Coordinates of N, CA and C in Angstrom, one line a residue:
M451 N 19.4 1.9 -8.3 CA 18.7 1.8 -7.0 C 17.5 2.6 -7.0
T452 N 16.4 2.1 -6.3 CA 15.2 2.8 -6.2 C 15.3 3.9 -5.3
E453 N 14.7 5.1 -5.7 CA 14.8 6.2 -4.8 C 13.7 6.0 -3.7
R454 N 13.9 6.7 -2.6 CA 13.0 6.5 -1.4 C 12.2 7.8 -1.2
N455 N 11.1 7.7 -0.6 CA 10.3 8.8 -0.2 C 10.6 9.3 1.2
V456 N 10.0 10.4 1.7 CA 10.4 10.9 3.0 C 9.9 10.0 4.1
L457 N 9.0 9.0 3.8 CA 8.6 8.1 4.8 C 9.4 6.8 4.9
G458 N 10.4 6.7 4.0 CA 11.3 5.6 4.0 C 10.9 4.5 3.0
G459 N 9.8 4.6 2.4 CA 9.3 3.6 1.4 C 9.8 4.0 0.0
A460 N 9.4 3.1 -1.0 CA 9.7 3.4 -2.4 C 9.0 4.7 -2.8
L461 N 9.7 5.5 -3.6 CA 9.1 6.7 -4.1 C 7.9 6.4 -5.1
E462 N 6.7 6.9 -4.7 CA 5.5 6.7 -5.5 C 5.4 7.8 -6.6
P463 N 4.7 7.5 -7.7 CA 4.5 8.5 -8.7 C 3.8 9.7 -8.1
C464 N 4.1 10.9 -8.7 CA 3.4 12.2 -8.3 C 2.3 12.5 -9.2
G465 N 2.5 12.6 -10.5 CA 1.5 12.9 -11.5 C 1.8 12.8 -12.9
T466 N 0.8 12.4 -13.7 CA 1.1 12.3 -15.1 C 0.2 13.2 -16.0
D467 N -0.7 14.0 -15.4 CA -1.5 14.9 -16.1 C -1.7 16.2 -15.3
P468 N -0.7 17.1 -15.5 CA 0.4 17.1 -16.5 C 1.5 16.2 -16.0
L469 N 2.3 15.8 -17.0 CA 3.5 14.9 -16.7 C 4.5 15.7 -15.9
T470 N 4.8 15.3 -14.7 CA 5.7 16.1 -13.8 C 7.0 15.4 -13.6
G471 N 7.9 16.1 -12.8 CA 9.2 15.5 -12.5 C 10.3 16.2 -13.4
F472 N 11.4 16.3 -12.8 CA 12.6 16.9 -13.5 C 12.8 16.1 -14.8
Y473 N 12.6 14.8 -14.8 CA 12.8 13.9 -15.9 C 11.5 13.7 -16.7
R474 N 10.5 14.4 -16.3 CA 9.1 14.3 -17.0 C 8.7 12.8 -17.1
D475 N 8.9 12.1 -15.9 CA 8.5 10.7 -15.9 C 7.4 10.4 -14.9
G476 N 6.8 11.5 -14.4 CA 5.7 11.4 -13.4 C 6.1 11.2 -12.0
S477 N 7.5 11.2 -11.7 CA 8.0 11.0 -10.4 C 8.9 12.1 -10.0
C478 N 9.0 12.3 -8.7 CA 9.9 13.3 -8.1 C 11.3 12.8 -7.9
S479 N 11.8 12.0 -8.9 CA 13.2 11.5 -8.9 C 14.2 12.7 -8.9
C480 N 15.2 12.5 -8.2 CA 16.3 13.6 -8.1 C 17.6 13.0 -8.5
G481 N 17.9 12.9 -9.8 CA 19.2 12.3 -10.2 C 20.2 13.4 -10.2
P482 N 21.4 13.1 -10.6 CA 22.5 14.0 -10.6 C 22.4 15.3 -11.4
D483 N 21.5 15.2 -12.4 CA 21.3 16.4 -13.3 C 20.3 17.4 -12.6
D484 N 19.6 17.0 -11.6 CA 18.5 17.8 -11.0 C 19.2 18.7 -9.9
V485 N 19.9 19.7 -10.3 CA 20.5 20.6 -9.3 C 19.5 21.4 -8.5
G486 N 18.3 21.6 -9.1 CA 17.3 22.4 -8.4 C 16.5 21.6 -7.3
L487 N 16.7 20.3 -7.4 CA 16.0 19.4 -6.4 C 14.5 19.4 -6.5
H488 N 13.9 19.0 -7.6 CA 12.5 18.9 -7.8 C 11.9 17.7 -7.0
A489 N 11.9 17.8 -5.7 CA 11.7 16.7 -4.8 C 10.4 16.6 -4.1
I490 N 9.6 17.7 -4.0 CA 8.4 17.7 -3.3 C 7.2 17.6 -4.2
C491 N 6.4 16.5 -4.0 CA 5.2 16.3 -4.7 C 4.1 17.2 -4.0
A492 N 3.8 18.3 -4.7 CA 2.8 19.2 -4.1 C 1.5 19.2 -5.0
I493 N 0.4 19.4 -4.3 CA -0.9 19.6 -5.0 C -1.0 21.1 -5.0
V494 N -0.7 21.7 -6.2 CA -0.6 23.2 -6.2 C -2.0 23.9 -6.0
T495 N -2.0 25.0 -5.2 CA -3.2 25.7 -4.9 C -3.0 27.1 -5.6
R496 N -4.1 27.8 -5.7 CA -4.1 29.2 -6.3 C -3.1 30.0 -5.4
E497 N -3.2 29.9 -4.1 CA -2.3 30.7 -3.2 C -0.8 30.4 -3.5
F498 N -0.5 29.2 -3.6 CA 0.9 28.8 -3.9 C 1.3 29.3 -5.3
L499 N 0.5 29.1 -6.3 CA 0.8 29.6 -7.6 C 1.0 31.1 -7.7
D500 N 0.1 31.8 -7.0 CA 0.2 33.3 -7.0 C 1.5 33.7 -6.3
H501 N 1.8 33.0 -5.2 CA 3.0 33.4 -4.4 C 4.2 33.1 -5.3
Q502 N 4.3 32.0 -5.9 CA 5.4 31.7 -6.8 C 5.6 32.7 -7.9
A503 N 4.5 33.1 -8.5 CA 4.5 34.1 -9.6 C 5.0 35.4 -9.1
S504 N 4.7 35.7 -7.8 CA 5.1 37.0 -7.2 C 6.6 37.1 -7.0
V505 N 7.2 35.9 -6.9 CA 8.7 35.9 -6.7 C 9.4 35.4 -7.9
G506 N 8.8 35.5 -9.1 CA 9.4 35.3 -10.4 C 9.4 33.9 -10.9
N507 N 8.6 33.0 -10.3 CA 8.5 31.6 -10.7 C 7.0 31.3 -11.2
D508 N 6.7 31.8 -12.3 CA 5.3 31.7 -12.8 C 5.0 30.3 -13.4
L509 N 4.5 29.5 -12.6 CA 4.2 28.1 -13.0 C 2.9 28.0 -13.8
T510 N 2.2 29.0 -13.9 CA 0.9 29.0 -14.7 C 1.2 29.3 -16.2
A511 N 2.3 29.9 -16.5 CA 2.6 30.4 -17.8 C 3.0 29.2 -18.7
P512 N 2.4 29.0 -19.8 CA 2.8 27.9 -20.7 C 4.2 28.1 -21.2
R513 N 5.0 27.0 -21.3 CA 6.3 27.0 -21.9 C 6.4 25.9 -22.9
P514 N 5.9 26.2 -24.1 CA 5.8 25.2 -25.2 C 7.2 24.6 -25.5
E515 N 8.2 25.4 -25.4 CA 9.5 24.8 -25.7 C 10.0 23.7 -24.8
Y516 N 9.3 23.6 -23.6 CA 9.5 22.5 -22.7 C 8.4 21.5 -22.7
G517 N 7.4 21.7 -23.5 CA 6.2 20.9 -23.5 C 5.4 21.1 -22.2
F518 N 5.4 22.3 -21.7 CA 4.7 22.6 -20.5 C 3.5 23.6 -20.7
A519 N 2.3 23.1 -20.4 CA 1.1 23.9 -20.7 C 0.8 24.9 -19.6
G520 N 1.5 24.8 -18.4 CA 1.1 25.7 -17.3 C 0.3 24.9 -16.3
L521 N 0.4 25.3 -15.0 CA -0.3 24.6 -14.0 C -1.6 25.3 -13.6
H522 N -2.5 24.5 -13.0 CA -3.8 25.0 -12.5 C -3.9 24.5 -11.1
P523 N -4.7 25.2 -10.3 CA -4.9 24.7 -8.9 C -5.4 23.2 -9.0
G524 N -4.9 22.4 -8.1 CA -5.3 21.0 -8.0 C -4.3 20.1 -8.8
D525 N -3.4 20.6 -9.6 CA -2.5 19.8 -10.3 C -1.4 19.3 -9.4
P526 N -1.0 18.0 -9.5 CA 0.2 17.5 -8.8 C 1.4 17.9 -9.5
W527 N 2.5 18.4 -8.8 CA 3.7 18.8 -9.4 C 4.9 18.6 -8.5
C528 N 6.0 18.2 -9.1 CA 7.2 18.0 -8.4 C 7.9 19.4 -8.3
V529 N 7.8 20.0 -7.1 CA 8.2 21.4 -6.9 C 9.7 21.3 -6.3
V530 N 10.4 22.3 -6.7 CA 11.8 22.5 -6.2 C 11.6 22.7 -4.7
A531 N 12.4 22.0 -3.9 CA 12.2 22.0 -2.5 C 12.4 23.4 -1.9
A532 N 13.4 24.1 -2.4 CA 13.7 25.5 -1.9 C 12.5 26.4 -2.2
R533 N 11.9 26.2 -3.4 CA 10.7 27.1 -3.8 C 9.5 26.8 -2.9
W534 N 9.3 25.5 -2.6 CA 8.2 25.1 -1.7 C 8.4 25.7 -0.3
R535 N 9.7 25.6 0.2 CA 10.0 26.2 1.5 C 9.8 27.7 1.5
Q536 N 10.1 28.4 0.4 CA 9.9 29.8 0.2 C 8.4 30.2 0.4
S537 N 7.6 29.4 -0.2 CA 6.1 29.6 -0.1 C 5.7 29.3 1.3
Y538 N 6.2 28.2 1.9 CA 5.9 27.9 3.3 C 6.2 29.1 4.2
E539 N 7.4 29.6 4.1 CA 7.8 30.7 4.9 C 6.9 32.0 4.7
A540 N 6.3 32.1 3.5 CA 5.4 33.2 3.2 C 4.0 32.9 3.6
G541 N 3.7 31.7 4.1 CA 2.3 31.3 4.5 C 1.5 30.9 3.3
A542 N 2.1 30.4 2.3 CA 1.4 30.0 1.0 C 1.8 28.6 0.6
A543 N 2.2 27.7 1.5 CA 2.6 26.4 1.1 C 1.5 25.6 0.5
A544 N 1.8 24.7 -0.4 CA 0.8 23.8 -1.0 C 0.8 22.5 -0.3
P545 N -0.3 21.8 -0.3 CA -0.3 20.4 0.3 C 0.7 19.5 -0.4
V546 N 1.2 18.5 0.4 CA 2.2 17.6 0.0 C 1.8 16.2 0.0
V547 N 2.2 15.4 -1.0 CA 2.0 13.9 -1.0 C 3.3 13.3 -0.5
L548 N 3.3 12.9 0.7 CA 4.5 12.4 1.3 C 5.1 11.1 0.6
A549 N 4.2 10.2 0.2 CA 4.7 9.0 -0.4 C 5.3 9.2 -1.8
A550 N 5.0 10.4 -2.4 CA 5.6 10.7 -3.7 C 6.7 11.8 -3.6
T551 N 7.0 12.2 -2.3 CA 8.0 13.3 -2.1 C 9.4 12.6 -1.8
N552 N 10.4 12.9 -2.6 CA 11.7 12.4 -2.5 C 12.3 12.7 -1.2
Y553 N 13.0 11.6 -0.6 CA 13.7 11.8 0.7 C 14.7 13.0 0.6
R554 N 15.2 13.3 -0.5 CA 16.2 14.4 -0.6 C 15.5 15.8 -0.3
A555 N 14.2 15.9 -0.2 CA 13.5 17.1 0.2 C 13.9 17.4 1.6
L556 N 14.3 16.4 2.4 CA 14.6 16.6 3.8 C 15.9 17.4 4.0
E557 N 16.7 17.6 2.9 CA 17.9 18.4 2.9 C 17.5 19.9 3.0
I558 N 16.3 20.2 2.7 CA 15.8 21.6 2.6 C 14.6 21.9 3.6
V559 N 13.7 20.9 3.8 CA 12.5 21.0 4.6 C 12.4 19.9 5.6
P560 N 12.3 20.2 6.9 CA 12.2 19.2 7.9 C 10.9 18.3 7.7
I561 N 11.0 17.1 8.1 CA 9.8 16.2 7.9 C 8.6 16.7 8.7
E562 N 8.9 17.3 9.9 CA 7.7 17.8 10.7 C 6.9 18.9 9.9
V563 N 7.6 19.7 9.1 CA 6.9 20.7 8.3 C 6.2 20.0 7.2
L564 N 6.8 19.1 6.5 CA 6.1 18.4 5.4 C 4.9 17.7 6.0
R565 N 5.0 17.1 7.1 CA 3.8 16.4 7.7 C 2.6 17.3 8.0
E566 N 2.9 18.6 8.3 CA 1.9 19.6 8.6 C 1.0 19.7 7.3
Y567 N 1.6 19.6 6.2 CA 0.9 19.8 4.9 C 0.6 18.6 4.1
A568 N 0.8 17.4 4.8 CA 0.5 16.1 4.1 C -1.0 15.9 3.8
V569 N -1.2 15.4 2.6 CA -2.6 15.1 2.3 C -2.8 13.6 2.1
D570 N -1.7 12.8 2.4 CA -1.8 11.3 2.2 C -1.6 10.6 3.5
V571 N -1.9 11.2 4.6 CA -1.6 10.7 5.9 C -2.7 9.6 6.2
P572 N -2.3 8.4 6.5 CA -3.4 7.4 6.8 C -4.1 7.7 8.2
P573 N -5.3 7.3 8.3 CA -6.0 7.6 9.5 C -5.4 6.9 10.7
D574 N -5.5 7.5 11.9 CA -5.0 6.9 13.1 C -6.0 5.9 13.6
L575 N -5.6 4.6 13.5 CA -6.4 3.5 13.9 C -6.0 2.9 15.3
S576 N -5.2 3.6 16.0 CA -4.6 3.1 17.2 C -5.7 2.9 18.3
G577 N -6.8 3.7 18.3 CA -7.8 3.5 19.3 C -8.9 2.5 18.9
L578 N -8.8 1.8 17.8 CA -9.8 0.9 17.3 C -9.5 -0.6 17.6
D579 N -9.3 -0.9 18.8 CA -8.9 -2.3 19.1 C -10.2 -3.2 19.3

């Protein structure tokens, strides 16, 4: 079965450079092995990366044993939902691509909060009749 995004549609790819996702398939798929819930497609910022490093989750450090070169500001990355929420609560949340964010993120972060940080929100055309 196809996984859904937080908007109810098919889960779109998050990023391939670097290759993201728990399964390193470019998608924020959350199968049974993903106990951390790598569900939120974030566009990481310096502030987010610095905050995560300050709490012991250094996403900029290369981890060659996992084929991970380290992240840079602007990289799309499937972030653990609880880690994204931790940064949100500290005022350092990264922007979110809703169409590429797994619906399971809603187990940790309310949709209203994710929408605040959305970078893929279509323009409001309601007044253009």
